[in-house]
């Protein structure tokens, strides 16, 4: 069994398949964990880009199962951390989804109702007049508080998964790109690398936002989009407390959203993107710093010590996908919310490869766009559309 891509998806799949007695080889073209799995914001959140109400309307009972899967994914992350004593600073401090326009508050009410009535989550709307108890900023019109969510140190979590896979006997190869996958007449595959060819009964593609054209029909369905994060110097406890009193994971409702939180050592981690156009780290750092201090004027003068970027894997229906193309299994497309889902998809893909059935609600068409090969020609127009929506008061909500 060969797994291409050494992030959360690949490591979790490797750990699970090794546990089920399979011989597993993971190929990672850079260092293990080099992709989004070591550079993300560390927010462990339920849900997808589409809110639960839209999922229920669009997919009916399958929508309910899809949302429930994201709660199962969170439970899996927590159980994996607990059972394997992964030291990754996980803390269930809750998430606050912030309305950037007054008209969006009504949607928050609807969403809170669905989350609590249909999924049993502790979810409630914090009106604008009470927001000061949750965020030191006057820019937002209300927030949806979901207590279930949490945060972790992404690279430490990755290191724990890699250790788990290795301890169970998976073979992990860094600096080893898969360059071709050939289907053999007598069954199985030959996977080429610069270090030689490997025969495998099954191949799992776990490359998400870093997918290349090794499986062209998957590449045509994933849109890599850059996301950027700055980390400030550690804040004094007074300043940290004044910005995010209850250490929530914060996300705002724009399509070009901001996401931010405090790290365990009280740095402010502030992420987002200005547009779909690629940019440099220094430009993104300046832009994010300006955005952070607009939201939290009390952070003016705080130094930024780190800035970085990574690629998220978007899909045309803004949902993750697991499936098979020409016998190759793929599990990807987390659309920027993949810490929990990639852990879950890694395990789900492993169980499917080991012979279990794939639940019907995951068996969904994987859309593409005409003429899309590798260059997402449609992004400038889409970026303009989203920016206009954000200005008008639309956003991450439908
Ligand atoms: C800046 C940023 C912030 C984010 N914040 C959050 C967050 O707060 N919460 C959240 O839930 N999600 C977040 N995400 C998304 C989350 O990090 C990803 O969904 C998740 O890490 C995906 O894991 P993965 O293993 O599928 O892919 P990745 O970790 O991206 O790994 C894919 C790997 O495949 C390798 N690869 C590609 N092609 C080949 C090849 N041919 N041969 C060998 N190897 C190959 C790449 O080198 C890469 O290491 C964020 C992402 C980014 C970039």
XYZ file of C-alpha atoms and ligand atoms in Angstrom:
451
model
C 0.000 0.000 0.000
C 1.446 3.389 -1.011
C 0.228 6.700 0.399
C 1.243 9.838 -1.495
C 1.436 12.907 0.763
C 2.802 13.033 4.305
C 0.305 15.299 6.123
C -2.505 14.512 8.571
C -4.485 12.539 5.951
C -1.494 10.420 4.945
C -0.255 9.808 8.499
C -3.646 8.919 9.908
C -4.297 6.545 6.996
C -0.852 4.987 7.464
C -1.373 4.528 11.206
C -4.785 2.942 10.676
C -3.701 0.605 7.863
C -0.614 -0.503 9.794
C -2.866 -1.169 12.792
C -5.045 -3.290 10.488
C -1.996 -5.351 9.558
C -1.190 -3.818 6.165
C 2.271 -3.031 4.890
C 2.288 0.743 4.294
C 4.706 3.136 2.603
C 4.205 6.916 2.800
C 5.904 9.089 0.175
C 6.388 12.785 0.960
C 8.148 15.010 -1.544
C 9.519 17.390 1.140
C 9.963 16.898 4.888
C 7.189 14.940 6.571
C 4.395 17.334 7.497
C 5.781 20.024 5.159
C 2.338 20.916 3.704
C -0.602 22.562 5.439
C -0.454 20.082 8.329
C 2.416 21.874 10.049
C 1.463 25.469 9.138
C -2.227 25.792 9.823
C -4.029 27.838 12.454
C -4.648 24.797 14.658
C -8.397 25.363 14.958
C -10.346 22.157 15.476
C -13.816 23.054 14.277
C -17.022 21.288 13.295
C -18.720 21.916 9.957
C -17.817 22.771 6.398
C -17.720 25.979 4.368
C -21.492 25.579 3.925
C -23.396 26.070 7.167
C -25.530 23.206 8.553
C -28.812 24.795 7.372
C -27.614 24.829 3.760
C -26.356 21.259 4.076
C -29.745 20.073 5.298
C -31.555 21.979 2.524
C -29.195 20.820 -0.207
C -28.549 17.195 0.781
C -31.455 16.262 3.096
C -30.639 13.379 5.404
C -27.195 13.011 3.820
C -26.587 16.631 4.836
C -27.286 15.685 8.427
C -24.877 12.756 8.188
C -22.240 14.959 6.590
C -22.426 17.509 9.401
C -22.468 14.736 12.009
C -19.281 13.373 10.414
C -17.521 16.640 11.259
C -18.476 16.165 14.920
C -17.227 12.586 14.727
C -14.010 13.966 13.213
C -13.515 16.245 16.218
C -14.121 13.348 18.590
C -11.580 11.297 16.632
C -8.938 14.030 16.976
C -9.558 14.212 20.722
C -9.502 10.453 21.161
C -6.335 10.124 19.066
C -4.616 12.780 21.182
C -5.794 11.203 24.425
C -5.108 7.557 23.623
C -1.653 8.268 22.230
C -0.691 10.990 24.678
C 0.083 13.468 21.907
C 1.458 16.570 23.562
C -0.010 19.253 21.269
C -1.552 21.780 23.665
C -5.101 20.834 22.726
C -7.667 22.943 24.601
C -11.414 22.982 24.037
C -11.932 26.724 24.396
C -14.798 27.192 21.921
C -15.251 29.105 18.690
C -16.893 32.440 17.947
C -18.134 33.091 14.433
C -18.426 36.873 14.010
C -20.913 38.737 11.798
C -19.167 41.527 9.865
C -22.507 43.029 8.717
C -25.737 43.557 10.705
C -27.839 41.566 8.206
C -25.888 38.397 8.980
C -26.963 38.229 12.641
C -30.321 36.731 11.637
C -28.465 33.813 9.992
C -26.520 33.275 13.207
C -29.802 32.837 15.085
C -30.972 30.222 12.557
C -27.663 28.419 12.731
C -27.598 28.370 16.548
C -31.084 26.886 16.501
C -30.109 24.083 14.083
C -26.873 23.303 15.906
C -28.539 23.001 19.286
C -31.824 21.371 18.196
C -30.535 18.950 15.583
C -26.987 18.225 16.686
C -27.164 18.769 20.441
C -24.353 21.335 20.416
C -24.012 24.092 22.984
C -24.424 26.975 20.530
C -25.803 30.453 21.177
C -25.751 33.907 19.703
C -23.880 36.640 21.554
C -25.575 39.939 20.650
C -23.515 43.000 19.881
C -24.119 44.581 23.284
C -22.586 41.571 25.013
C -19.714 40.945 22.604
C -17.204 42.750 24.817
C -17.237 39.723 27.120
C -15.834 37.659 24.222
C -13.729 39.958 22.057
C -11.892 43.219 22.568
C -13.102 44.750 19.311
C -16.042 46.920 18.310
C -16.084 45.854 14.649
C -18.603 43.019 14.807
C -22.391 42.900 15.035
C -22.866 39.617 16.855
C -21.278 36.213 17.193
C -22.243 32.564 17.180
C -20.530 30.792 20.060
C -19.931 27.049 19.675
C -18.398 25.640 22.848
C -17.403 22.308 21.249
C -14.476 23.686 19.220
C -10.851 23.845 20.285
C -7.316 24.632 19.296
C -4.003 22.785 19.123
C -0.405 23.228 18.040
C -0.557 21.954 14.453
C 3.027 20.762 14.042
C 3.041 19.009 17.427
C -0.196 17.257 16.502
C 1.384 16.224 13.206
C 4.478 14.919 15.006
C 2.210 12.793 17.198
C 0.446 11.261 14.195
C 3.768 10.585 12.461
C 5.084 8.864 15.594
C 1.927 6.773 15.768
C 2.271 5.667 12.135
C 5.955 4.865 12.556
C 5.448 2.992 15.855
C 2.833 0.830 14.192
C 5.290 -0.123 11.459
C 4.507 2.225 8.546
C 7.496 3.105 6.344
C 7.795 6.877 6.022
C 9.958 8.322 3.224
C 10.605 12.045 3.120
C 12.145 13.847 0.112
C 10.626 11.170 -2.099
C 8.099 12.501 -4.612
C 5.798 10.098 -6.388
C 6.318 10.947 -10.057
C 3.972 8.491 -11.806
C 1.337 5.894 -11.007
C 0.943 3.019 -13.449
C -1.918 0.560 -13.289
C -0.726 -3.023 -13.767
C -2.595 -5.475 -16.023
C -2.457 -8.222 -13.419
C -3.797 -5.853 -10.740
C -2.318 -3.261 -8.433
C -0.048 -0.348 -9.241
C 3.580 0.611 -9.769
C 4.461 3.970 -8.200
C 7.597 5.663 -9.555
C 9.921 7.810 -7.468
C 13.435 9.121 -8.188
C 14.654 6.415 -5.769
C 12.955 3.518 -7.580
C 9.573 1.948 -8.274
C 7.262 0.466 -5.662
C 4.604 -2.180 -6.317
C 1.409 -1.650 -4.390
C -2.013 -3.228 -4.206
C -3.561 0.164 -3.475
C -2.611 3.828 -3.742
C -4.034 6.666 -1.628
C -3.617 10.225 -2.849
C -3.428 12.494 0.221
C -2.006 15.638 -1.343
C -4.839 18.175 -0.772
C -3.765 21.738 -1.687
C -0.403 20.475 -2.951
C -1.905 18.058 -5.492
C 0.123 17.940 -8.689
C -0.847 16.296 -11.964
C 0.107 12.776 -10.938
C -3.636 12.044 -11.124
C -4.788 14.701 -13.621
C -8.502 14.196 -13.044
C -8.036 14.912 -9.320
C -5.879 17.954 -10.061
C -8.705 19.353 -12.211
C -11.024 19.200 -9.201
C -8.842 20.845 -6.544
C -8.056 24.566 -6.474
C -4.943 25.437 -4.435
C -5.387 28.755 -2.640
C -2.809 30.475 -0.451
C -3.584 31.321 3.156
C -1.316 33.480 5.310
C -0.680 33.759 9.049
C 1.260 36.142 11.271
C 2.347 35.339 14.831
C 3.097 38.229 17.178
C 5.560 38.239 20.019
C 4.026 36.735 23.207
C 1.460 39.201 24.585
C 1.280 40.173 28.219
C -1.539 38.297 29.921
C -3.471 41.611 30.260
C -3.240 42.299 26.533
C -4.159 38.720 25.607
C -7.106 38.886 27.983
C -8.241 42.233 26.545
C -8.252 40.860 22.987
C -9.780 37.391 23.458
C -10.897 37.040 27.098
C -12.010 33.409 26.866
C -9.362 32.237 24.372
C -11.948 31.402 21.695
C -11.086 30.473 18.116
C -12.315 33.524 16.169
C -13.492 33.541 12.560
C -15.374 36.290 10.805
C -18.140 35.928 8.261
C -16.441 37.365 5.160
C -15.585 35.151 2.203
C -12.083 36.607 2.459
C -12.232 35.889 6.148
C -9.926 36.544 9.067
C -9.252 33.708 11.519
C -7.375 34.339 14.751
C -6.620 32.962 18.171
C -4.114 33.006 21.007
C -1.392 30.365 21.047
C -0.540 28.533 24.255
C 2.285 31.049 24.839
C -0.052 34.026 24.240
C 1.043 34.977 20.741
C -1.724 36.328 18.569
C -2.005 34.121 15.479
C -3.887 36.095 12.829
C -4.642 34.593 9.420
C -6.400 35.397 6.194
C -5.859 36.467 2.634
C -6.496 39.708 0.757
C -7.431 38.133 -2.574
C -6.924 34.960 -4.594
C -3.874 36.464 -6.300
C -0.546 35.055 -5.100
C 1.431 37.499 -2.989
C 4.711 37.628 -1.069
C 5.089 36.881 2.641
C 6.260 40.473 3.452
C 3.196 41.943 1.699
C 0.857 39.467 3.411
C 2.512 40.208 6.779
C 1.944 43.953 6.405
C -1.614 43.476 5.221
C -2.438 41.057 8.081
C -0.835 43.346 10.651
C -2.974 46.254 9.416
C -6.071 44.021 9.531
C -5.252 42.725 13.030
C -4.753 46.211 14.456
C -7.962 47.462 12.798
C -9.823 44.671 14.597
C -7.832 45.033 17.838
C -6.436 48.588 18.113
C -4.957 47.587 21.498
C -2.391 45.461 19.614
C -0.810 48.464 17.830
C 2.920 48.402 18.414
C 3.045 44.666 19.160
C 5.832 43.074 17.091
C 5.191 40.399 14.486
C 7.804 37.684 14.942
C 6.758 35.160 12.303
C 4.817 35.151 9.045
C 4.181 32.232 6.710
C 1.839 30.839 4.114
C 0.457 27.508 3.003
C -1.933 26.097 0.438
C -5.471 25.015 1.180
C -7.278 22.699 -1.242
C -10.613 24.138 -2.344
C -13.226 22.283 -4.375
C -15.989 23.553 -6.642
C -18.772 22.533 -4.228
C -16.765 23.726 -1.178
C -16.919 20.205 0.315
C -14.175 17.623 0.909
C -14.184 14.501 -1.246
C -13.197 10.884 -0.860
C -13.452 8.536 -3.816
C -11.627 6.531 -6.475
C -10.452 7.448 -9.939
C -8.979 4.618 -12.058
C -8.555 2.570 -8.907
C -6.556 5.269 -7.058
C -8.239 6.343 -3.811
C -8.192 10.054 -2.994
C -9.153 11.930 0.202
C -8.819 15.707 0.024
C -10.473 19.081 -0.619
C -10.912 20.320 2.944
C -11.420 23.943 1.846
C -9.371 25.363 4.711
C -11.087 23.458 7.513
C -9.143 20.243 7.538
C -7.435 19.612 10.874
C -10.292 17.421 12.063
C -11.587 16.305 8.647
C -8.206 15.191 7.298
C -7.697 13.083 10.419
C -11.126 11.561 9.849
C -10.659 11.095 6.087
C -7.295 9.417 6.686
C -8.988 6.852 8.885
C -12.026 6.526 6.598
C -9.857 6.012 3.497
C -7.796 3.395 5.332
C -10.897 1.486 6.409
C -12.324 1.640 2.872
C -9.057 0.360 1.400
C -8.995 -2.401 4.034
C -12.391 -3.604 2.808
C -15.063 -1.694 4.768
C -17.902 -0.035 2.862
C -17.755 3.714 2.212
C -20.904 5.309 3.725
C -23.317 6.429 0.962
C -23.323 10.068 2.077
C -19.658 10.326 1.085
C -20.326 8.908 -2.377
C -20.932 12.239 -4.062
C -20.025 13.599 -7.506
C -16.712 15.476 -7.485
C -17.285 18.536 -9.699
C -14.745 20.248 -11.948
C -14.900 23.214 -14.320
C -14.520 23.208 -18.112
C -11.010 24.033 -19.336
C -9.537 23.827 -15.809
C -6.285 21.888 -15.867
C -3.696 23.449 -13.563
C -4.201 27.190 -13.892
C -7.351 28.392 -12.095
C -8.241 30.970 -14.777
C -11.577 31.698 -13.091
C -10.104 32.919 -9.778
C -9.806 36.660 -10.603
C -13.525 36.798 -11.478
C -14.448 34.707 -8.438
C -12.294 36.949 -6.212
C -14.051 40.035 -7.523
C -17.435 38.383 -6.882
C -16.542 37.413 -3.284
C -15.090 40.845 -2.512
C -18.275 42.457 -3.783
C -20.379 40.087 -1.656
C -18.236 40.828 1.410
C -18.745 44.558 0.867
C -22.477 44.180 0.392
C -22.896 42.122 3.518
C -22.858 38.606 2.133
C -20.173 36.326 3.347
C -19.317 32.865 4.456
C -23.013 32.496 5.170
C -25.274 31.590 2.221
C -2.274 28.744 6.487
C -3.290 27.654 6.729
C -4.110 27.731 7.852
C -5.063 26.723 8.104
N -5.774 26.766 9.265
C -6.615 25.759 9.572
C -7.294 25.742 10.818
O -7.066 26.592 11.686
N -8.184 24.732 11.058
C -8.421 23.757 10.126
O -9.267 22.875 10.383
N -7.736 23.719 8.957
C -6.836 24.675 8.666
N -6.122 24.621 7.498
C -6.320 23.471 6.607
C -5.571 22.217 7.106
O -4.277 22.562 7.493
C -5.531 21.178 5.967
O -6.854 20.896 5.543
C -4.879 19.867 6.382
O -3.621 20.086 6.969
C -4.744 18.969 5.147
O -3.901 17.873 5.471
P -3.430 16.901 4.315
O -2.608 15.842 4.940
O -4.594 16.448 3.515
O -2.565 17.827 3.329
P -1.159 18.548 3.556
O -0.807 18.655 4.986
O -1.164 19.801 2.757
O -0.133 17.511 2.937
C -0.071 17.204 1.572
C 1.351 16.776 1.287
O 1.416 16.144 0.000
C 2.733 16.317 -0.461
N 2.774 15.966 -1.889
C 2.100 16.586 -2.912
N 2.365 15.949 -4.080
C 3.231 14.934 -3.801
C 3.862 13.926 -4.586
N 3.668 13.849 -5.906
N 4.668 13.035 -3.970
C 4.881 13.102 -2.631
N 4.311 14.031 -1.836
C 3.486 14.935 -2.412
C 3.024 17.766 -0.136
O 4.398 18.035 -0.116
C 2.350 17.926 1.230
O 3.262 17.820 2.307
C -5.196 25.623 7.194
C -4.366 25.558 6.070
C -3.420 26.550 5.837
C -2.535 26.444 4.626
